Amino acid sequence: MSTLYSPNCSFSVNDSRLATSFSISSSESQDSQQRITVSSLPKRFHRQNLYLHSPRNQRRNAVRMEKGEVAATASFPANETPMTRFKDELLKIKSSEECKDVAGFDNEESAVTITVVGASGDLAKKKIFPALFHLYYEDCLPKHFTVFGYARSKMTDEEFRNMVSKTLTCRIDKRENCSEKMDEFLRRCFYHSGQYDSEENFVELDKKLREQEGGRISNRLYYLSIPPNIFIDAVRCASSSASSVNGWTRVIVEKPFGRDSESSAALTRGLKQYLEEDQIFRIDHYLGKELVENLSVLRFSNLIFEPLWSRQYIRNVQLIFSEDFGTEGRGGYFDHYGIIRDILQNHLLQILAIFAMETPVSLKAEDIRNEKVKVLRSMKPLLLENVAIGQYKSHTRGGITYPAYTDDKTVPKGSRTPTFAAAALFIDNARWDGVPFLMKAGKALHTKRAEIRVQFRHVPGNLYNKSFGTDLDQATNELVIRLQPDEAIYLKINNKVPGLGMRLDNSHLNLHYAARYSKEIPDAYERLLLDAIEGERRLFIRSDELDVAWELFTPVLKEMEEKKIIPEYYPYGSRGPVGAHYLAAKYNLRWGDMYV
Ligand SMILES: NC(=O)C1=CN([C@@H]2O[C@H](COP(=O)(O)OP(=O)(O)OC[C@H]3O[C@@H](n4cnc5c(N)ncnc54)[C@H](OP(=O)(O)O)[C@@H]3O)[C@@H](O)[C@H]2O)C=CC1
Ligand SMILES: O=C1O[C@H](COP(=O)(O)O)[C@@H](O)[C@H](O)[C@H]1O
């Protein structure tokens, strides 16, 4: 049960899983507070707690349900987005200014259509349709929503539904009526075949969208899941021939957003010919990952972390991404970009910005994005001497031969495109002066993992140095935020080994998500799609963020290409090139993942 509603309204909650229904209403009072009222709660929930949680000022209100009628009332500032929590289920309550954006979630008068442009492609099948289905399953989609696939491939609605159905899964915690839900979802899916640059074809699409909208206020979300060279054509046609006339039109744009400052600026100019900035949702799916979302919570809502979050206590920060498979199937795309553009310039830099930004004025999108831009603008341009690159070569292990990057038929022979890169970046501000931010990303490595490692300084005058021997690295505290797989946050601390002697070891205080939370972690695309539908821009990249991200990387990328730097070859399935270790050693550091 995850339902959205607006202030000054009331609605009923019908939850088949809790087998209950009750109603919630909110109203704005004279003192500019929202009063949330829950009523008609079934008897079996009486004398249980309803939690009202205010994210902005961390206020939490537990209200005990005494009666079925007008069971609980609580107040919140009118401009906040409190969450109510009951029986582990979240009900998100929108603040008044977002009211118009969420038109369509709970009322009869408006409809939302989500058109996946490039619906026959890999990303649509792998991520977008499954995410939409999960949102539907969780009752997160508006009452009148429709999914449209658009691509050149010829398909009937039935064939499209059949294709989509093969991509859908019931979650591992298999709840009942999943196949029923799938059928319901598929009945809301339609397809239109057309060219990406044909206004005529988009006019036909518009006609079909109108049919589904049935005269309601039309809200349209386009997801550009196509190669970037056709983004502008598709946006031109969608905006001129198939945009909403009385609601909103938004466009999710997938990376790559260009391959350097110039091409990125050209793409932005092209998009802005047809769209306002607030209609453009540039997606970086790493921002939708649960533990990236949690990064600010961890830092800003725990007194024990924020005071340590600076050069005074932190020796270095490591952002590590590794995949245990190569570019198989995507070599053609990848060769034009390489790992620096594919992972470092976007996913890892975005994490760095959230990690290192100053406290935003509020949790509003613009306040957060302003802080991210500020910290990115404080960064020193990346220097070639602070970069190590590699490319995977063929390797035989256990009788199996794994291919080299250049064995891929879509990769040009002799390509120098890096499939691995490590970099040391610096932020030139008072908080982070001199602290290396090490990044490392690679394909075809020994493991699949993404993590943030915060290595703290050595304890000054440590009384127990002797107990550790000479390995001070092992003795320092490290906070590890494992984004995937097997999400966890653990803090490496020094601890006395129980016994009569005085032996110390390095142990983990471990918040292991699978053990702590029974609820499954939603896929990043679910969160981001829902945010785009809601008009929440916090996790999307603003154009000035993108500009500064490219400013940091473009000079070094150009220099590498001009100087034709040859990557260091590393075997498929290994830990990557030794160049990465030399780079860390230059700053007297070691990669934290060496020990795992
Ligand atoms: N796949 C992934 O894991 C990721 C993808 N992305 C980005 O998402 C977008 C979509 O990716 P993906 O699904 O892999 O892309 P695909 O290569 O699968 O292309 C998607 C669809 O676009 C159409 N298409 C492909 N090439 C051309 C072309 N040259 N001219 C016109 N139409 C074409 C095809 O549909 P049809 O022929 O039916 O028109 C195809 O099914 C890209 O921008 C990609 O960079 C980003 C992150 C991860
Ligand atoms: O954007 C990209 O991300 C994927 C990795 O995403 P993940 O969520 O599976 O970690 C990467 O494989 C791809 O090369 C890149 O374009």
Short mmCIF file of C-alpha atoms and ligand atoms in Angstrom, two decimals, residues 123 126-127 254-256 284-286 289 321-323 325-327 330 333-334 338-339 341-343 346-347 443 448-450 484 523-525, ligand 2:
data_model
loop_
_atom_site.label_atom_id
_atom_site.label_comp_id
_atom_site.label_asym_id
_atom_site.label_seq_id
_atom_site.Cartn_x
_atom_site.Cartn_y
_atom_site.Cartn_z
CA LEU A 123 16.83 -1.09 -21.65
CA LYS A 126 15.46 -5.13 -19.01
CA LYS A 127 14.51 -2.23 -16.76
CA GLU A 254 18.86 8.43 -20.78
CA LYS A 255 22.60 8.83 -20.74
CA PRO A 256 24.94 9.38 -22.50
CA ASP A 284 21.33 8.69 -13.72
CA HIS A 285 20.01 5.45 -12.34
CA TYR A 286 22.67 5.31 -9.62
CA LYS A 289 19.71 3.21 -5.76
CA PHE A 321 32.44 0.07 -9.28
CA SER A 322 33.24 -3.30 -10.72
CA GLU A 323 31.48 -5.74 -13.00
CA PHE A 325 31.36 -9.36 -17.13
CA GLY A 326 32.62 -7.53 -20.17
CA THR A 327 30.86 -5.27 -22.64
CA ARG A 330 27.14 -3.41 -25.98
CA TYR A 333 28.02 1.69 -27.90
CA PHE A 334 30.79 1.31 -25.34
CA GLY A 338 34.75 4.14 -22.68
CA ILE A 339 34.54 3.55 -18.96
CA ARG A 341 32.30 8.49 -19.71
CA ASP A 342 30.21 5.40 -18.96
CA ILE A 343 30.70 5.29 -15.18
CA ASN A 346 28.20 10.30 -14.22
CA HIS A 347 27.46 7.55 -11.68
CA LYS A 443 34.43 -4.24 -16.59
CA LYS A 448 30.42 -7.36 -9.32
CA ARG A 449 30.22 -4.68 -6.70
CA ALA A 450 29.63 -0.98 -6.12
CA GLN A 484 25.21 -3.54 -4.41
CA ASP A 523 14.99 -1.22 -8.29
CA ALA A 524 16.45 2.23 -8.99
CA TYR A 525 14.26 2.62 -12.07
O1 LIG B 2 24.85 2.99 -16.89
C1 LIG B 2 25.40 1.91 -16.89
O2 LIG B 2 25.22 1.11 -15.81
C2 LIG B 2 25.42 -0.28 -15.92
C3 LIG B 2 25.53 -0.80 -14.49
O3 LIG B 2 24.33 -0.58 -13.81
P1 LIG B 2 23.95 -1.49 -12.56
O4 LIG B 2 22.75 -0.83 -11.99
O5 LIG B 2 23.70 -2.86 -13.09
O6 LIG B 2 25.11 -1.48 -11.64
C4 LIG B 2 26.65 -0.62 -16.72
O7 LIG B 2 26.71 -2.02 -16.94
C5 LIG B 2 26.61 0.08 -18.05
O8 LIG B 2 27.82 -0.12 -18.73
C6 LIG B 2 26.41 1.55 -17.88
O9 LIG B 2 26.12 2.15 -19.13
#
